[in-house]
């Protein structure tokens, strides 16, 4: 039966190439079959990736950290590490906002982020995920992997990172537990320091992270 | 057979060997059977044929020595004979054969290690300690697996460079070259994926950088990052399991398949002759004149076996004398060690990543390098493989190797990641990535007291203390004259720096060692190591009598 079919003349609507027989029904059905196999393979591949993708419920990461104002470092003193929440708590005073290295590297750019206040810096380097550390002698954060350097305010001053450090959202509460401030966004889109005047405690929410602003000013710190 | 006479015909045992024994006698009949078994196992060579091979007799006609190649499974993969010009070390240096050998060697040592390993962050590191201390030959197996992995990468890279230099990747061997590039990638990722398994600091941070690089890819970055780590933003048990399965199953299977394809093409096209041995533009590898044949058996076979025996001996020798696979402290999500580096074959990547944007240097450039390698035969298209005709090609190859060397240097801790001078001095003595001089010192010779690094020549010191203080002073002297620091930030340079080592008997069998460096105004600090003291840096380590950082030596 099929042998007869393959020997039957090509349908008239198939363009005739000299010496090459036109498409037979048998050949056509093979293409259809091959196409269906290709689609099946793609579906299986997609399902495999879907299957292999790790599953997490919303809220599985991050936590709420209540910190009494007495625990917040004094303005312009060294950052304080909170390992459990994976963040550095920094209190920037005027000294920080006017750091000469900031002027040197930022040059003409406007950094509205450099207002005094408190920030919770995510401990992970925004370059490739290593843990940067505070180097007291050099008065800056340094990443041991590829050498990104940041001021205590989180502003990148050197190395291959291309943005400032990420921050967690801080909510400021007064003695009665009323909210008197929260991390807002600057014009650059990064987290602004919060003012803690009159505050009794702050709440750091590590489930809510704001990326640092783009910053590719050259320099090796 | 009288015992069976009464049995029905279909139950009577028939043992032909007994008939043979009756006919020829016991010994000749058994010898005949043994000979037959040998011929079956070798797929065509009986004992006399084998002895003829070993004696070096010329092959008889018809030649029985080709039978194993025609009829047997193992030898059908190998050519019956080589050209005299390709049977020696030059031009191949047998690096392809050596790569296959290492692949097998790693499989065997890896399977043995798997018996004592569970891919879970809870016990993986403990498994390492067990392998190192309790399992008979455990440490040897781990060291051999590690040194074999390092050598496999080196051999595969050399194999590639050799192929580039002799120009074998040119037409008609472009496809063989492409499968070779895939095998190079498989080798690199096999070696790198093994990094995570011990779950030590080296593991975690090397692989964190690797996953973050994948995460830097546009569009699919976050997806790839989570797939590789098993969780968004952090490695967990799921990530370790994924890397383990890739290391022991996925990558070896891909490597196995492509080794088959690669070698099949090599055999089909023949081992390429040295460039100077054939006319330009011709490929005469398959046409081997009768008088220039070196038969696989026994010449090539014995050379190959000698070669790998020697390499295995050298590896075992290295592992029982000086080489030990490193094991850093347990993985810690909160500390990236100072001076953490990629494995040597990825140092060029670490160097590139220090240069700038991670998408450019971590995704785009490595992608370009891989694609250029794959398509190289279509870029250097001149028909001649002769060295004299490939001046541009060879210059580009050599320049690329030089660039790789410079980038690899830039990947080391000496470029771009140096911390402050005080911390660098202490890192020389108490490094965060390996035991270093203090932790491996003769414990009993650490006498309590406060020592100044400049007093290293004092006669009152024990030999171990003398040596430690001398290293300390060398590092201090280096820091005092650190020109980069002097140019950039004078107040923090150790120009006036003084280094102290304070040893205290802290508990029974436990000593506390403090390194204290003071400089500038810090020279006036009277109380050592107060919290928040300026111009002073202190780091402390506790050493137990039995802490055994020398791994039992």
mmCIF file of N, CA, C and O in Angstrom, chain A residues 68-123:
data_model
loop_
_atom_site.group_PDB
_atom_site.id
_atom_site.type_symbol
_atom_site.label_atom_id
_atom_site.label_comp_id
_atom_site.label_asym_id
_atom_site.label_seq_id
_atom_site.Cartn_x
_atom_site.Cartn_y
_atom_site.Cartn_z
ATOM 1 N N UNK A 68 16.996 48.794 69.396
ATOM 2 C CA UNK A 68 16.817 49.956 70.262
ATOM 3 C C UNK A 68 17.790 51.059 69.846
ATOM 4 O O UNK A 68 18.919 50.763 69.424
ATOM 5 N N UNK A 69 17.387 52.320 69.930
ATOM 6 C CA UNK A 69 18.285 53.402 69.481
ATOM 7 C C UNK A 69 19.611 53.401 70.220
ATOM 8 O O UNK A 69 20.626 53.822 69.674
ATOM 9 N N UNK A 70 19.608 52.872 71.450
ATOM 10 C CA UNK A 70 20.866 52.870 72.194
ATOM 11 C C UNK A 70 21.890 51.936 71.524
ATOM 12 O O UNK A 70 23.092 52.037 71.769
ATOM 13 N N UNK A 71 21.403 51.011 70.707
ATOM 14 C CA UNK A 71 22.292 50.071 70.029
ATOM 15 C C UNK A 71 22.847 50.632 68.725
ATOM 16 O O UNK A 71 23.737 50.043 68.120
ATOM 17 N N UNK A 72 22.294 51.752 68.288
ATOM 18 C CA UNK A 72 22.752 52.324 67.019
ATOM 19 C C UNK A 72 24.076 53.039 67.247
ATOM 20 O O UNK A 72 24.224 53.769 68.224
ATOM 21 N N UNK A 73 25.089 52.790 66.402
ATOM 22 C CA UNK A 73 26.379 53.459 66.609
ATOM 23 C C UNK A 73 26.223 54.977 66.539
ATOM 24 O O UNK A 73 25.310 55.491 65.887
ATOM 25 N N UNK A 74 27.126 55.680 67.215
ATOM 26 C CA UNK A 74 27.099 57.146 67.216
ATOM 27 C C UNK A 74 27.373 57.668 65.803
ATOM 28 O O UNK A 74 27.989 56.972 64.999
ATOM 29 N N UNK A 75 26.924 58.888 65.496
ATOM 30 C CA UNK A 75 27.157 59.435 64.154
ATOM 31 C C UNK A 75 28.643 59.422 63.806
ATOM 32 O O UNK A 75 29.493 59.746 64.644
ATOM 33 N N UNK A 76 28.950 58.984 62.569
ATOM 34 C CA UNK A 76 30.311 58.937 62.030
ATOM 35 C C UNK A 76 31.242 57.969 62.765
ATOM 36 O O UNK A 76 32.442 57.982 62.542
ATOM 37 N N UNK A 77 30.709 57.105 63.622
ATOM 38 C CA UNK A 77 31.572 56.080 64.204
ATOM 39 C C UNK A 77 31.557 54.868 63.270
ATOM 40 O O UNK A 77 30.884 54.862 62.252
ATOM 41 N N UNK A 78 32.311 53.837 63.645
ATOM 42 C CA UNK A 78 32.438 52.693 62.739
ATOM 43 C C UNK A 78 31.127 51.936 62.612
ATOM 44 O O UNK A 78 30.335 51.871 63.555
ATOM 45 N N UNK A 79 30.877 51.354 61.442
ATOM 46 C CA UNK A 79 29.640 50.588 61.234
ATOM 47 C C UNK A 79 29.574 49.409 62.192
ATOM 48 O O UNK A 79 30.597 48.883 62.626
ATOM 49 N N UNK A 80 28.361 48.988 62.495
ATOM 50 C CA UNK A 80 28.164 47.881 63.425
ATOM 51 C C UNK A 80 27.522 46.707 62.672
ATOM 52 O O UNK A 80 26.538 46.896 61.957
ATOM 53 N N UNK A 81 28.113 45.519 62.851
ATOM 54 C CA UNK A 81 27.617 44.356 62.100
ATOM 55 C C UNK A 81 26.463 43.680 62.820
ATOM 56 O O UNK A 81 26.507 43.515 64.040
ATOM 57 N N UNK A 82 25.415 43.320 62.078
ATOM 58 C CA UNK A 82 24.329 42.481 62.600
ATOM 59 C C UNK A 82 24.297 41.210 61.779
ATOM 60 O O UNK A 82 23.623 41.119 60.767
ATOM 61 N N UNK A 83 25.093 40.205 62.252
ATOM 62 C CA UNK A 83 25.260 39.002 61.455
ATOM 63 C C UNK A 83 23.952 38.257 61.238
ATOM 64 O O UNK A 83 23.705 37.719 60.168
ATOM 65 N N UNK A 84 23.098 38.245 62.271
ATOM 66 C CA UNK A 84 21.855 37.477 62.145
ATOM 67 C C UNK A 84 20.998 38.014 61.001
ATOM 68 O O UNK A 84 20.319 37.257 60.327
ATOM 69 N N UNK A 85 21.034 39.327 60.810
ATOM 70 C CA UNK A 85 20.245 39.906 59.729
ATOM 71 C C UNK A 85 21.055 40.185 58.495
ATOM 72 O O UNK A 85 20.544 40.716 57.509
ATOM 73 N N UNK A 86 22.330 39.839 58.557
ATOM 74 C CA UNK A 86 23.240 40.073 57.432
ATOM 75 C C UNK A 86 23.242 41.525 56.986
ATOM 76 O O UNK A 86 23.081 41.807 55.796
ATOM 77 N N UNK A 87 23.364 42.433 57.940
ATOM 78 C CA UNK A 87 23.502 43.827 57.518
ATOM 79 C C UNK A 87 24.446 44.577 58.444
ATOM 80 O O UNK A 87 24.758 44.119 59.542
ATOM 81 N N UNK A 88 24.936 45.700 57.936
ATOM 82 C CA UNK A 88 25.743 46.626 58.711
ATOM 83 C C UNK A 88 24.853 47.805 59.041
ATOM 84 O O UNK A 88 24.170 48.323 58.161
ATOM 85 N N UNK A 89 24.895 48.221 60.279
ATOM 86 C CA UNK A 89 24.144 49.400 60.660
ATOM 87 C C UNK A 89 25.127 50.575 60.675
ATOM 88 O O UNK A 89 26.137 50.522 61.369
ATOM 89 N N UNK A 90 24.863 51.586 59.868
ATOM 90 C CA UNK A 90 25.756 52.748 59.857
ATOM 91 C C UNK A 90 24.961 53.993 60.210
ATOM 92 O O UNK A 90 23.800 54.135 59.823
ATOM 93 N N UNK A 91 25.612 54.866 60.955
ATOM 94 C CA UNK A 91 24.994 56.133 61.303
ATOM 95 C C UNK A 91 25.869 57.232 60.717
ATOM 96 O O UNK A 91 26.985 57.459 61.169
ATOM 97 N N UNK A 92 25.376 57.872 59.688
ATOM 98 C CA UNK A 92 26.180 58.859 58.997
ATOM 99 C C UNK A 92 25.930 60.241 59.570
ATOM 100 O O UNK A 92 24.784 60.685 59.656
ATOM 101 N N UNK A 93 27.021 60.893 59.934
ATOM 102 C CA UNK A 93 26.917 62.281 60.371
ATOM 103 C C UNK A 93 27.420 63.183 59.263
ATOM 104 O O UNK A 93 27.541 62.762 58.114
ATOM 105 N N UNK A 94 27.758 64.406 59.615
ATOM 106 C CA UNK A 94 28.242 65.335 58.596
ATOM 107 C C UNK A 94 29.576 64.886 58.015
ATOM 108 O O UNK A 94 29.862 65.088 56.849
ATOM 109 N N UNK A 95 30.417 64.266 58.875
ATOM 110 C CA UNK A 95 31.726 63.812 58.419
ATOM 111 C C UNK A 95 31.597 62.838 57.260
ATOM 112 O O UNK A 95 32.345 62.890 56.287
ATOM 113 N N UNK A 96 30.623 61.949 57.356
ATOM 114 C CA UNK A 96 30.411 60.960 56.314
ATOM 115 C C UNK A 96 29.915 61.594 55.027
ATOM 116 O O UNK A 96 30.347 61.260 53.936
ATOM 117 N N UNK A 97 28.970 62.531 55.212
ATOM 118 C CA UNK A 97 28.384 63.145 54.033
ATOM 119 C C UNK A 97 29.412 63.992 53.292
ATOM 120 O O UNK A 97 29.304 64.190 52.087
ATOM 121 N N UNK A 98 30.431 64.489 54.019
ATOM 122 C CA UNK A 98 31.423 65.341 53.367
ATOM 123 C C UNK A 98 32.755 64.628 53.173
ATOM 124 O O UNK A 98 33.800 65.265 53.069
ATOM 125 N N UNK A 99 32.744 63.307 53.178
ATOM 126 C CA UNK A 99 33.987 62.549 53.013
ATOM 127 C C UNK A 99 34.702 63.000 51.740
ATOM 128 O O UNK A 99 34.111 63.015 50.669
ATOM 129 N N UNK A 100 35.995 63.392 51.847
ATOM 130 C CA UNK A 100 36.704 63.893 50.658
ATOM 131 C C UNK A 100 36.759 62.866 49.532
ATOM 132 O O UNK A 100 36.779 63.220 48.361
ATOM 133 N N UNK A 101 36.796 61.557 49.890
ATOM 134 C CA UNK A 101 36.867 60.549 48.836
ATOM 135 C C UNK A 101 35.603 60.555 47.994
ATOM 136 O O UNK A 101 35.616 60.251 46.816
ATOM 137 N N UNK A 102 34.496 60.927 48.639
ATOM 138 C CA UNK A 102 33.229 61.028 47.923
ATOM 139 C C UNK A 102 33.327 62.117 46.867
ATOM 140 O O UNK A 102 33.003 61.926 45.710
ATOM 141 N N UNK A 103 33.875 63.280 47.289
ATOM 142 C CA UNK A 103 34.043 64.387 46.343
ATOM 143 C C UNK A 103 34.967 63.961 45.216
ATOM 144 O O UNK A 103 34.700 64.177 44.047
ATOM 145 N N UNK A 104 36.048 63.312 45.619
ATOM 146 C CA UNK A 104 37.061 62.937 44.644
ATOM 147 C C UNK A 104 36.475 62.039 43.557
ATOM 148 O O UNK A 104 36.727 62.231 42.382
ATOM 149 N N UNK A 105 35.688 61.051 43.954
ATOM 150 C CA UNK A 105 35.221 60.089 42.971
ATOM 151 C C UNK A 105 33.920 60.495 42.316
ATOM 152 O O UNK A 105 33.680 60.225 41.165
ATOM 153 N N UNK A 106 33.082 61.131 43.076
ATOM 154 C CA UNK A 106 31.785 61.453 42.512
ATOM 155 C C UNK A 106 31.865 62.675 41.612
ATOM 156 O O UNK A 106 31.149 62.787 40.636
ATOM 157 N N UNK A 107 32.808 63.569 41.915
ATOM 158 C CA UNK A 107 33.018 64.712 41.051
ATOM 159 C C UNK A 107 31.767 65.554 40.922
ATOM 160 O O UNK A 107 31.199 65.985 41.911
ATOM 161 N N UNK A 108 31.348 65.752 39.691
ATOM 162 C CA UNK A 108 30.219 66.646 39.455
ATOM 163 C C UNK A 108 28.868 66.035 39.751
ATOM 164 O O UNK A 108 27.862 66.739 39.782
ATOM 165 N N UNK A 109 28.826 64.713 39.971
ATOM 166 C CA UNK A 109 27.518 64.078 40.154
ATOM 167 C C UNK A 109 26.859 64.518 41.462
ATOM 168 O O UNK A 109 27.522 64.768 42.457
ATOM 169 N N UNK A 110 25.558 64.556 41.444
ATOM 170 C CA UNK A 110 24.822 64.937 42.640
ATOM 171 C C UNK A 110 24.492 63.673 43.426
ATOM 172 O O UNK A 110 23.907 62.750 42.884
ATOM 173 N N UNK A 111 24.911 63.634 44.676
ATOM 174 C CA UNK A 111 24.553 62.499 45.501
ATOM 175 C C UNK A 111 23.612 62.918 46.607
ATOM 176 O O UNK A 111 24.029 63.294 47.689
ATOM 177 N N UNK A 112 22.342 62.862 46.319
ATOM 178 C CA UNK A 112 21.347 63.267 47.300
ATOM 179 C C UNK A 112 21.259 62.275 48.445
ATOM 180 O O UNK A 112 20.614 62.529 49.433
ATOM 181 N N UNK A 113 21.923 61.104 48.273
ATOM 182 C CA UNK A 113 21.852 60.085 49.322
ATOM 183 C C UNK A 113 22.672 60.478 50.534
ATOM 184 O O UNK A 113 22.493 59.921 51.594
ATOM 185 N N UNK A 114 23.592 61.387 50.362
ATOM 186 C CA UNK A 114 24.546 61.641 51.424
ATOM 187 C C UNK A 114 24.041 62.608 52.479
ATOM 188 O O UNK A 114 24.760 63.491 52.922
ATOM 189 N N UNK A 115 22.815 62.445 52.863
ATOM 190 C CA UNK A 115 22.288 63.225 53.968
ATOM 191 C C UNK A 115 22.547 62.434 55.242
ATOM 192 O O UNK A 115 22.628 61.207 55.197
ATOM 193 N N UNK A 116 22.688 63.103 56.389
ATOM 194 C CA UNK A 116 22.910 62.365 57.629
ATOM 195 C C UNK A 116 21.726 61.440 57.942
ATOM 196 O O UNK A 116 20.599 61.714 57.544
ATOM 197 N N UNK A 117 22.024 60.367 58.662
ATOM 198 C CA UNK A 117 20.963 59.429 59.017
ATOM 199 C C UNK A 117 21.486 58.008 59.123
ATOM 200 O O UNK A 117 22.686 57.763 59.041
ATOM 201 N N UNK A 118 20.552 57.062 59.315
ATOM 202 C CA UNK A 118 20.923 55.670 59.554
ATOM 203 C C UNK A 118 20.562 54.817 58.347
ATOM 204 O O UNK A 118 19.518 54.992 57.732
ATOM 205 N N UNK A 119 21.462 53.893 58.025
ATOM 206 C CA UNK A 119 21.232 52.955 56.922
ATOM 207 C C UNK A 119 21.518 51.548 57.412
ATOM 208 O O UNK A 119 22.390 51.350 58.261
ATOM 209 N N UNK A 120 20.815 50.560 56.829
ATOM 210 C CA UNK A 120 21.137 49.152 57.079
ATOM 211 C C UNK A 120 21.652 48.595 55.758
ATOM 212 O O UNK A 120 20.879 48.355 54.835
ATOM 213 N N UNK A 121 22.987 48.401 55.671
ATOM 214 C CA UNK A 121 23.596 47.948 54.410
ATOM 215 C C UNK A 121 23.596 46.427 54.346
ATOM 216 O O UNK A 121 24.091 45.767 55.272
ATOM 217 N N UNK A 122 23.072 45.887 53.263
ATOM 218 C CA UNK A 122 23.096 44.436 53.027
ATOM 219 C C UNK A 122 24.551 44.004 52.938
ATOM 220 O O UNK A 122 25.347 44.604 52.210
ATOM 221 N N UNK A 123 24.913 42.920 53.683
ATOM 222 C CA UNK A 123 26.317 42.547 53.835
ATOM 223 C C UNK A 123 26.958 41.974 52.577
ATOM 224 O O UNK A 123 28.146 41.661 52.574
#
